[in-house]
Short mmCIF file of C-alpha atoms and ligand atoms in Angstrom, two decimals:
data_model
loop_
_atom_site.label_atom_id
_atom_site.label_comp_id
_atom_site.label_asym_id
_atom_site.label_seq_id
_atom_site.Cartn_x
_atom_site.Cartn_y
_atom_site.Cartn_z
CA MET X 1 -35.34 -16.84 -16.14
CA LYS X 2 -32.03 -17.45 -17.94
CA LYS X 3 -30.35 -20.74 -16.72
CA VAL X 4 -26.53 -21.04 -16.87
CA GLY X 5 -24.71 -24.16 -15.73
CA VAL X 6 -21.05 -24.16 -14.85
CA ALA X 7 -18.49 -26.84 -14.20
CA ILE X 8 -15.44 -26.49 -12.01
CA LEU X 9 -12.24 -28.08 -12.80
CA GLY X 10 -10.31 -28.61 -9.61
CA LEU X 11 -11.72 -28.08 -6.16
CA GLY X 12 -8.61 -27.04 -4.30
CA VAL X 13 -8.53 -23.79 -2.29
CA VAL X 14 -9.77 -21.52 -5.12
CA GLY X 15 -12.19 -24.01 -6.62
CA GLY X 16 -13.71 -24.67 -3.20
CA GLY X 17 -14.08 -20.98 -2.58
CA THR X 18 -15.72 -20.45 -6.00
CA TYR X 19 -18.12 -23.40 -5.39
CA LYS X 20 -19.10 -21.84 -2.04
CA ILE X 21 -19.77 -18.36 -3.51
CA LEU X 22 -21.79 -19.74 -6.45
CA THR X 23 -23.92 -21.87 -4.15
CA GLU X 24 -24.41 -19.41 -1.30
CA HIS X 25 -25.08 -16.38 -3.52
CA ARG X 26 -27.24 -18.19 -6.10
CA ASP X 27 -30.44 -16.43 -5.04
CA LYS X 28 -28.70 -13.08 -5.04
CA TYR X 29 -27.66 -13.54 -8.69
CA ILE X 30 -31.21 -14.56 -9.60
CA LYS X 31 -32.53 -11.33 -7.94
CA THR X 32 -29.79 -8.98 -9.20
CA HIS X 33 -29.02 -10.39 -12.63
CA GLY X 34 -32.06 -12.52 -13.47
CA VAL X 35 -29.69 -15.40 -14.05
CA ASP X 36 -29.71 -18.81 -12.28
CA ILE X 37 -26.24 -20.04 -12.20
CA THR X 38 -25.87 -23.66 -10.98
CA VAL X 39 -22.83 -25.91 -10.56
CA GLU X 40 -23.68 -28.69 -12.83
CA SER X 41 -20.56 -30.63 -12.69
CA VAL X 42 -17.04 -30.74 -11.00
CA LEU X 43 -13.94 -32.56 -12.02
CA GLU X 44 -11.92 -33.48 -8.91
CA LEU X 45 -9.96 -36.67 -8.46
CA ARG X 46 -10.23 -36.42 -4.65
CA LYS X 47 -13.90 -37.25 -4.38
CA ASP X 48 -13.86 -36.60 -0.67
CA ARG X 49 -13.07 -32.89 -1.35
CA ALA X 50 -16.12 -32.58 -3.51
CA LEU X 51 -18.42 -34.50 -1.06
CA ALA X 52 -17.14 -32.53 1.89
CA LEU X 53 -18.22 -29.25 0.03
CA GLY X 54 -21.73 -30.75 -0.46
CA VAL X 55 -21.45 -31.64 -4.16
CA GLU X 56 -23.83 -34.45 -4.96
CA GLU X 57 -21.97 -37.64 -6.07
CA SER X 58 -23.83 -37.69 -9.46
CA ARG X 59 -22.29 -34.36 -10.29
CA ILE X 60 -18.68 -35.44 -9.81
CA ALA X 61 -17.42 -36.13 -13.35
CA SER X 62 -14.74 -38.68 -13.96
CA ASN X 63 -13.12 -37.06 -16.99
CA ILE X 64 -13.17 -33.90 -19.03
CA SER X 65 -15.12 -35.50 -21.88
CA GLU X 66 -18.12 -35.96 -19.53
CA ILE X 67 -18.06 -32.20 -18.90
CA CYS X 68 -17.53 -31.29 -22.55
CA SER X 69 -20.48 -33.43 -23.71
CA ASN X 70 -22.81 -32.21 -20.88
CA PRO X 71 -25.31 -29.99 -22.52
CA GLU X 72 -26.24 -28.37 -19.16
CA VAL X 73 -22.67 -26.98 -18.84
CA ASP X 74 -22.27 -23.50 -20.55
CA ILE X 75 -19.14 -22.23 -18.70
CA VAL X 76 -16.08 -24.16 -17.57
CA ILE X 77 -14.10 -22.75 -14.63
CA GLU X 78 -10.45 -23.88 -14.70
CA VAL X 79 -8.62 -23.58 -11.36
CA MET X 80 -6.32 -26.38 -11.60
CA GLY X 81 -3.14 -24.45 -12.07
CA GLY X 82 0.02 -25.55 -14.13
CA VAL X 83 0.05 -25.98 -17.93
CA GLU X 84 -0.98 -29.50 -18.37
CA PRO X 85 -3.52 -31.10 -18.08
CA ALA X 86 -5.15 -27.74 -17.75
CA LYS X 87 -4.31 -26.55 -21.36
CA SER X 88 -5.80 -29.61 -22.96
CA TYR X 89 -8.84 -29.43 -20.82
CA VAL X 90 -9.45 -25.78 -21.54
CA LEU X 91 -9.00 -26.28 -25.26
CA ALA X 92 -11.44 -29.18 -25.05
CA ALA X 93 -14.02 -27.06 -23.28
CA LEU X 94 -13.69 -24.15 -25.82
CA ASN X 95 -13.72 -26.61 -28.80
CA ALA X 96 -17.02 -28.08 -27.23
CA GLY X 97 -18.54 -24.67 -27.35
CA LYS X 98 -18.20 -23.75 -23.69
CA SER X 99 -16.87 -20.49 -22.49
CA VAL X 100 -13.97 -20.67 -20.09
CA VAL X 101 -13.03 -18.66 -16.93
CA THR X 102 -9.53 -19.38 -15.66
CA SER X 103 -7.39 -18.32 -12.77
CA ASN X 104 -4.42 -19.97 -14.34
CA LYS X 105 -1.72 -17.30 -14.80
CA GLU X 106 1.02 -19.64 -16.04
CA LEU X 107 -1.22 -21.12 -18.67
CA TYR X 108 -2.75 -17.73 -19.79
CA CYS X 109 0.64 -16.05 -19.82
CA LYS X 110 2.22 -18.77 -21.93
CA TYR X 111 -0.63 -19.94 -24.12
CA GLY X 112 -3.19 -17.00 -23.95
CA TYR X 113 -3.00 -16.54 -27.72
CA GLU X 114 -3.67 -20.21 -28.64
CA LEU X 115 -6.63 -20.29 -26.11
CA GLU X 116 -8.08 -17.01 -27.47
CA GLN X 117 -7.84 -18.25 -31.04
CA ALA X 118 -9.92 -21.42 -30.00
CA ALA X 119 -12.44 -19.17 -28.15
CA LYS X 120 -12.74 -16.95 -31.18
CA HIS X 121 -13.24 -19.81 -33.57
CA ASN X 122 -15.90 -21.31 -31.35
CA HIS X 123 -17.67 -17.95 -30.67
CA VAL X 124 -17.24 -18.36 -26.92
CA GLY X 125 -15.77 -16.26 -24.17
CA LEU X 126 -12.42 -16.64 -22.37
CA PHE X 127 -12.08 -14.72 -19.06
CA PHE X 128 -9.07 -14.40 -16.93
CA GLU X 129 -9.57 -11.70 -14.26
CA ALA X 130 -8.44 -14.21 -11.49
CA THR X 131 -5.04 -14.77 -13.17
CA CYS X 132 -3.70 -11.52 -11.72
CA VAL X 133 -3.89 -10.09 -8.22
CA GLY X 134 -6.76 -12.39 -6.97
CA GLY X 135 -9.73 -10.28 -5.69
CA VAL X 136 -8.40 -7.01 -7.02
CA PRO X 137 -10.27 -6.17 -10.16
CA VAL X 138 -7.40 -4.97 -12.23
CA ILE X 139 -7.96 -6.60 -15.52
CA ARG X 140 -11.54 -5.31 -16.11
CA ALA X 141 -10.40 -1.91 -14.77
CA LEU X 142 -7.73 -1.83 -17.53
CA LEU X 143 -9.88 -3.33 -20.29
CA ASP X 144 -12.97 -1.12 -19.44
CA ASN X 145 -12.61 1.72 -17.18
CA LEU X 146 -9.16 2.84 -18.13
CA GLN X 147 -9.34 1.98 -21.80
CA GLY X 148 -9.40 5.69 -22.74
CA ASN X 149 -5.96 6.23 -21.44
CA LYS X 150 -2.38 5.59 -22.78
CA ILE X 151 -1.08 3.59 -19.82
CA THR X 152 2.59 4.63 -19.34
CA SER X 153 3.44 2.55 -16.34
CA ILE X 154 2.28 -0.15 -13.99
CA ILE X 155 4.04 -0.86 -10.67
CA GLY X 156 2.75 -3.67 -8.61
CA ILE X 157 3.11 -5.63 -5.41
CA ILE X 158 1.56 -8.71 -7.07
CA ASN X 159 2.81 -11.56 -4.99
CA GLY X 160 1.40 -11.98 -1.53
CA THR X 161 3.88 -14.61 -0.26
CA THR X 162 6.90 -12.46 -0.83
CA ASN X 163 5.19 -9.31 0.50
CA TYR X 164 4.39 -11.27 3.62
CA ILE X 165 7.92 -12.50 4.10
CA LEU X 166 9.43 -9.09 3.49
CA THR X 167 6.98 -7.41 5.80
CA LYS X 168 7.79 -9.86 8.54
CA MET X 169 11.51 -9.43 8.03
CA THR X 170 11.05 -5.71 8.25
CA ASP X 171 8.80 -5.83 11.48
CA ASP X 172 10.64 -8.57 13.27
CA GLY X 173 14.18 -8.05 12.22
CA LYS X 174 14.46 -11.76 11.21
CA SER X 175 16.36 -13.39 8.37
CA TYR X 176 14.75 -14.51 5.10
CA ALA X 177 15.39 -18.20 6.04
CA GLU X 178 13.75 -17.84 9.43
CA VAL X 179 10.68 -15.99 8.12
CA LEU X 180 10.28 -18.38 5.17
CA LYS X 181 10.21 -21.33 7.57
CA GLU X 182 7.57 -19.65 9.75
CA ALA X 183 5.40 -18.71 6.65
CA GLN X 184 5.65 -22.34 5.48
CA SER X 185 4.49 -23.79 8.85
CA LEU X 186 1.65 -21.28 8.96
CA GLY X 187 0.63 -22.36 5.29
CA TYR X 188 1.36 -18.82 3.88
CA ALA X 189 4.19 -20.06 1.70
CA GLU X 190 4.26 -23.31 -0.40
CA ALA X 191 6.48 -26.26 0.62
CA ASP X 192 8.39 -25.52 -2.60
CA PRO X 193 8.34 -21.65 -2.59
CA THR X 194 10.38 -21.21 -5.75
CA SER X 195 7.70 -19.73 -8.00
CA ASP X 196 6.89 -17.06 -5.43
CA VAL X 197 10.32 -16.18 -3.94
CA GLU X 198 12.18 -16.27 -7.25
CA GLY X 199 9.58 -13.97 -8.86
CA TYR X 200 8.16 -16.37 -11.45
CA ASP X 201 4.57 -15.91 -10.17
CA ALA X 202 4.91 -12.03 -10.33
CA ALA X 203 6.54 -12.25 -13.77
CA TYR X 204 3.60 -14.31 -15.16
CA LYS X 205 1.21 -11.77 -13.90
CA LEU X 206 3.35 -8.85 -15.08
CA SER X 207 3.45 -10.49 -18.62
CA ILE X 208 -0.43 -10.50 -18.63
CA LEU X 209 -0.97 -7.08 -17.14
CA SER X 210 1.61 -5.27 -19.13
CA SER X 211 0.38 -6.78 -22.40
CA ILE X 212 -3.11 -5.36 -21.60
CA CYS X 213 -1.62 -2.01 -20.40
CA PHE X 214 0.58 -1.50 -23.47
CA ASN X 215 -1.60 -3.23 -26.07
CA LYS X 216 1.28 -5.40 -27.18
CA LYS X 217 2.38 -8.92 -26.33
CA ILE X 218 4.81 -8.87 -23.49
CA PRO X 219 6.33 -12.38 -23.37
CA PHE X 220 7.39 -13.89 -20.00
CA ALA X 221 10.87 -14.51 -21.46
CA ASP X 222 11.38 -10.74 -21.99
CA ILE X 223 10.73 -9.84 -18.31
CA TYR X 224 13.90 -9.30 -16.15
CA ARG X 225 13.36 -11.46 -12.99
CA GLU X 226 15.10 -11.54 -9.65
CA GLY X 227 13.66 -13.00 -6.38
CA ILE X 228 13.95 -12.04 -2.70
CA THR X 229 16.25 -14.78 -1.50
CA ASN X 230 19.24 -12.67 -1.27
CA ILE X 231 17.72 -9.83 0.79
CA SER X 232 19.24 -9.57 4.22
CA GLU X 233 17.61 -8.25 7.40
CA ASP X 234 20.72 -5.80 7.77
CA ASP X 235 19.83 -4.18 4.34
CA ILE X 236 16.17 -3.87 5.41
CA ALA X 237 17.28 -2.16 8.62
CA TYR X 238 19.69 0.27 6.89
CA GLY X 239 16.98 0.92 4.28
CA LYS X 240 14.58 1.85 7.12
CA LYS X 241 17.04 4.40 8.50
CA LEU X 242 17.16 6.08 5.04
CA GLY X 243 13.32 6.07 4.81
CA TYR X 244 12.77 3.13 2.59
CA VAL X 245 10.69 0.00 2.69
CA ILE X 246 11.73 -3.07 0.75
CA LYS X 247 9.12 -4.61 -1.71
CA LEU X 248 9.11 -7.15 -4.54
CA LEU X 249 8.09 -4.83 -7.34
CA ALA X 250 6.80 -5.79 -10.85
CA ILE X 251 7.43 -2.80 -13.02
CA GLY X 252 6.27 -2.18 -16.52
CA LYS X 253 6.91 1.00 -18.40
CA ASP X 254 6.06 1.99 -22.00
CA ALA X 255 8.10 4.85 -23.34
CA GLU X 256 9.24 6.12 -26.78
CA LYS X 257 12.60 4.35 -26.41
CA GLY X 258 10.92 1.02 -25.68
CA VAL X 259 9.19 -1.16 -23.19
CA GLU X 260 10.78 -1.97 -19.80
CA VAL X 261 9.49 -4.97 -17.84
CA ARG X 262 11.05 -6.21 -14.62
CA VAL X 263 10.46 -8.05 -11.35
CA HIS X 264 12.91 -7.54 -8.58
CA PRO X 265 13.19 -6.35 -4.91
CA SER X 266 13.35 -2.57 -4.60
CA PHE X 267 13.39 0.03 -1.97
CA VAL X 268 10.48 2.36 -2.07
CA ARG X 269 10.15 5.72 -0.21
CA ALA X 270 8.16 5.17 2.99
CA THR X 271 5.87 8.02 1.70
CA HIS X 272 5.07 6.23 -1.59
CA PRO X 273 1.52 4.65 -1.55
CA LEU X 274 2.99 1.32 -2.31
CA ALA X 275 4.98 1.34 0.87
CA SER X 276 1.92 0.98 3.01
CA VAL X 277 0.97 -2.27 1.33
CA SER X 278 1.96 -4.86 3.93
CA ASP X 279 1.56 -8.53 4.79
CA SER X 280 0.02 -10.64 2.06
CA TYR X 281 -1.92 -7.72 0.55
CA ASN X 282 -1.27 -6.72 -3.12
CA ALA X 283 -1.56 -3.48 -5.03
CA VAL X 284 -1.14 -2.09 -8.50
CA TYR X 285 -0.23 1.53 -9.20
CA ILE X 286 -1.15 2.43 -12.71
CA THR X 287 -0.33 5.71 -14.45
CA GLY X 288 -2.40 6.79 -17.50
CA ASP X 289 -2.04 9.90 -19.45
CA CYS X 290 -5.56 11.11 -18.66
CA VAL X 291 -6.35 9.52 -15.25
CA GLU X 292 -2.85 10.19 -13.79
CA ASP X 293 -2.30 7.79 -10.95
CA VAL X 294 -4.63 5.04 -9.74
CA MET X 295 -3.90 2.57 -7.12
CA LEU X 296 -5.96 -0.67 -6.66
CA TYR X 297 -5.38 -2.56 -3.37
CA GLY X 298 -6.56 -5.68 -1.91
CA ARG X 299 -6.24 -9.51 -1.37
CA GLY X 300 -4.23 -11.08 -4.12
CA ALA X 301 -4.95 -14.69 -3.26
CA GLY X 302 -7.15 -16.87 -1.09
CA ALA X 303 -10.28 -18.90 -1.68
CA LEU X 304 -12.89 -16.18 -1.43
CA PRO X 305 -10.95 -13.21 -2.93
CA THR X 306 -9.88 -15.26 -5.97
CA GLY X 307 -13.32 -16.82 -6.07
CA SER X 308 -14.71 -13.29 -6.16
CA ALA X 309 -12.83 -12.58 -9.30
CA ILE X 310 -13.92 -15.83 -10.85
CA VAL X 311 -17.50 -15.44 -10.05
CA GLY X 312 -17.32 -11.84 -11.38
CA ASP X 313 -16.18 -13.35 -14.78
CA VAL X 314 -18.93 -16.03 -14.62
CA ILE X 315 -21.61 -13.48 -14.19
CA TYR X 316 -20.12 -11.29 -16.83
CA CYS X 317 -20.07 -14.19 -19.22
CA ALA X 318 -23.56 -15.32 -18.29
CA THR X 319 -25.01 -11.87 -18.95
CA HIS X 320 -23.15 -10.97 -22.16
CA THR X 321 -23.70 -12.72 -25.51
CA GLN X 322 -21.00 -10.79 -27.42
CA HIS X 323 -17.55 -11.90 -26.46
CA ARG X 324 -14.44 -9.66 -26.69
CA TYR X 325 -10.93 -10.72 -27.74
CA SER X 326 -7.61 -8.98 -27.67
CA THR X 327 -7.41 -5.72 -29.59
CA PHE X 328 -3.65 -6.27 -30.38
CA PRO X 329 -1.67 -9.14 -31.85
CA ASN X 330 -1.21 -11.22 -28.74
CA THR X 331 1.61 -13.42 -30.12
CA GLU X 332 5.14 -14.08 -29.27
CA LYS X 333 5.88 -13.40 -32.93
CA ALA X 334 4.22 -9.95 -32.83
CA ALA X 335 6.54 -9.20 -29.81
CA SER X 336 9.62 -9.54 -31.90
CA SER X 337 9.02 -5.95 -33.22
CA THR X 338 8.89 -4.54 -29.70
CA LYS X 339 12.08 -2.95 -28.41
CA PHE X 340 12.71 -4.09 -24.77
CA ILE X 341 15.03 -1.97 -22.72
CA THR X 342 17.24 -4.15 -20.56
CA ASN X 343 19.75 -1.56 -19.48
CA PHE X 344 17.19 0.28 -17.44
CA GLU X 345 17.65 3.32 -15.20
CA SER X 346 17.18 3.22 -11.51
CA ALA X 347 18.57 4.74 -8.34
CA TYR X 348 20.67 2.25 -6.30
CA TYR X 349 21.40 1.48 -2.77
CA LEU X 350 24.90 0.14 -2.36
CA ARG X 351 26.26 -1.38 0.92
CA LEU X 352 29.92 -1.82 1.15
CA LEU X 353 32.09 -3.21 3.86
CA ALA X 354 34.91 -0.85 3.90
CA ALA X 355 38.16 -0.33 5.85
CA ASP X 356 37.51 2.44 8.41
CA ARG X 357 40.35 4.85 7.42
CA ALA X 358 41.00 8.26 5.83
CA GLY X 359 40.57 8.32 2.04
CA GLU X 360 38.57 5.06 1.67
CA LEU X 361 35.18 6.86 0.93
CA SER X 362 36.91 9.02 -1.67
CA LYS X 363 38.32 5.93 -3.47
CA VAL X 364 34.71 4.53 -3.68
CA THR X 365 33.16 7.89 -4.95
CA SER X 366 35.99 8.23 -7.44
CA VAL X 367 35.19 4.73 -8.94
CA LEU X 368 31.52 5.70 -9.04
CA GLY X 369 32.43 9.00 -10.73
CA ARG X 370 34.49 7.21 -13.35
CA TYR X 371 31.18 5.45 -14.39
CA GLY X 372 29.13 8.65 -14.28
CA ILE X 373 27.38 7.72 -11.10
CA SER X 374 26.30 10.51 -8.90
CA VAL X 375 25.87 9.99 -5.12
CA ALA X 376 22.67 11.22 -3.48
CA LYS X 377 23.20 10.01 0.10
CA VAL X 378 26.00 8.48 2.21
CA VAL X 379 25.65 6.82 5.66
CA GLN X 380 28.44 5.20 7.60
CA ASP X 381 27.48 2.80 10.29
CA ILE X 382 29.72 1.02 12.73
CA ASP X 383 27.46 -1.66 14.12
CA GLU X 384 28.02 -4.29 16.72
CA LYS X 385 28.89 -6.84 14.22
CA ASN X 386 31.66 -4.91 12.50
CA ARG X 387 34.04 -3.44 15.09
CA ASN X 388 37.14 -5.01 13.71
CA GLY X 389 38.15 -1.95 11.67
CA GLU X 390 35.38 -2.51 9.00
CA VAL X 391 32.34 -0.32 8.55
CA ASN X 392 29.12 -0.55 6.69
CA LEU X 393 29.13 2.21 4.13
CA ILE X 394 25.84 2.81 2.53
CA LEU X 395 25.56 4.98 -0.63
CA VAL X 396 22.32 5.71 -2.52
CA THR X 397 22.96 6.91 -6.12
CA HIS X 398 20.95 9.23 -8.28
CA SER X 399 19.27 7.62 -11.30
CA THR X 400 21.77 5.78 -13.43
CA LYS X 401 21.92 2.97 -15.95
CA GLU X 402 22.16 -0.54 -14.60
CA SER X 403 25.20 -1.29 -16.63
CA ASN X 404 27.15 1.58 -15.04
CA VAL X 405 26.41 0.11 -11.63
CA LYS X 406 27.52 -3.36 -12.64
CA LYS X 407 30.84 -2.01 -14.03
CA ALA X 408 31.38 0.24 -10.93
CA VAL X 409 30.81 -2.69 -8.52
CA ALA X 410 33.26 -4.81 -10.47
CA ALA X 411 35.90 -2.03 -10.47
CA ILE X 412 35.45 -1.42 -6.72
CA GLY X 413 36.17 -5.18 -6.10
CA LYS X 414 39.20 -5.07 -8.34
CA ASP X 415 40.70 -1.54 -7.55
CA ILE X 416 40.13 -1.08 -3.82
CA SER X 417 41.94 -3.69 -1.78
CA ASP X 418 40.06 -3.60 1.55
CA THR X 419 36.59 -2.60 0.40
CA ARG X 420 33.92 -4.71 -1.21
CA VAL X 421 30.21 -4.23 -2.22
CA VAL X 422 28.00 -6.59 -0.28
CA SER X 423 24.57 -5.55 -1.46
CA VAL X 424 23.04 -3.84 -4.45
CA ILE X 425 19.37 -3.13 -4.26
CA ARG X 426 17.35 -0.85 -6.73
CA VAL X 427 15.46 2.12 -5.38
CA LEU X 428 12.24 3.24 -7.00
CA VAL X 429 12.52 6.81 -8.26
N1 HSE D 501 1.20 -17.49 -4.82
C1 HSE D 501 0.55 -16.19 -5.12
C2 HSE D 501 0.97 -15.20 -4.12
C3 HSE D 501 -0.92 -16.28 -5.24
O1 HSE D 501 1.67 -15.54 -3.15
O2 HSE D 501 0.53 -14.05 -4.30
C4 HSE D 501 -1.45 -16.80 -6.44
O3 HSE D 501 -1.21 -15.95 -7.46
#
């Protein structure tokens, strides 16, 4: 019987879930894989957490060196989050000849290359399925099952907190601030929600996923990022009338002209498969030249779903002797030869508050026409809030360049005295 010892760095939500899976399913892995995986050590400053999970006191390490020098530990699971001290601990483990399984998206996104070099040098493995989309097995699907394809695009709902907030705003007609507060009190959103609501979390994941999809390093810094804090319940309601659902999308595209990577709120047709991904669920919609469209759906976070991804990596690592590393130069330097498209094309939803009088709409369409923007839909809605001669005028454009929209919005503000653009939301085409 092959014996494999693991150490877990951090026994928070995900670390605790991982510990539970490994201990409760230990006999299953012996039967199915012929490998006895035991938790030999944990590193957790809050001893009470470890003891509450049933960890024997003798297995609680007081520092990383104890774990690195423990000959019973073969694999180190890092679930601490953040860059430091996680980075130093992971490097110490790799340099001590331990394979590492990590769920740390920020660390892998920013320092994946450095960690991989250390893994390579020490002939050990570095696994990171849990960095992206929790329990949804997207990384191995891309690395193994879909590797025969040229992947042309990946569109994901890869942040559960924002998907939960946007779903609640849509279903209950409540404001962003109100729903955020509720989500925080229920523990669905962090006390400091910045990383989720401003799109950083999704951008780290998009950097990792699109690098694998397109076989080239996609640095975090090259990802356009916009969060959900300015989305209003009014726009969600108008979007609904037009047959759209609002989502925070992470979009990666690889075309001849260059790579496009962006995270921002977007209206999605209600008939698109991503539109039905609600609450805190996640999904990635991948297009490959052979397979066409594939959508993977599931829980993107949580103790057991993320633990599932981690344990999958642990078993993979425990049952493979040959480790695999990136097949492309995964460095920021290599990325300098990649052309990134920043003036991307999209359809746009524009909401204007306009004077309700003859000729006003034609002034707006004339400005749009000046910048080559063609209108696909127009809706005028006098709602309860705007009966003082102003109307909400909603226009959806055909696909156009982002720069055209920016120029047109500025020109409307300057050239049309009683009309202003209050919202601009991209629409997935
Ligand atoms: N904070 C993330 C989310 C989960 O809301 O999806 C961890 O990646």
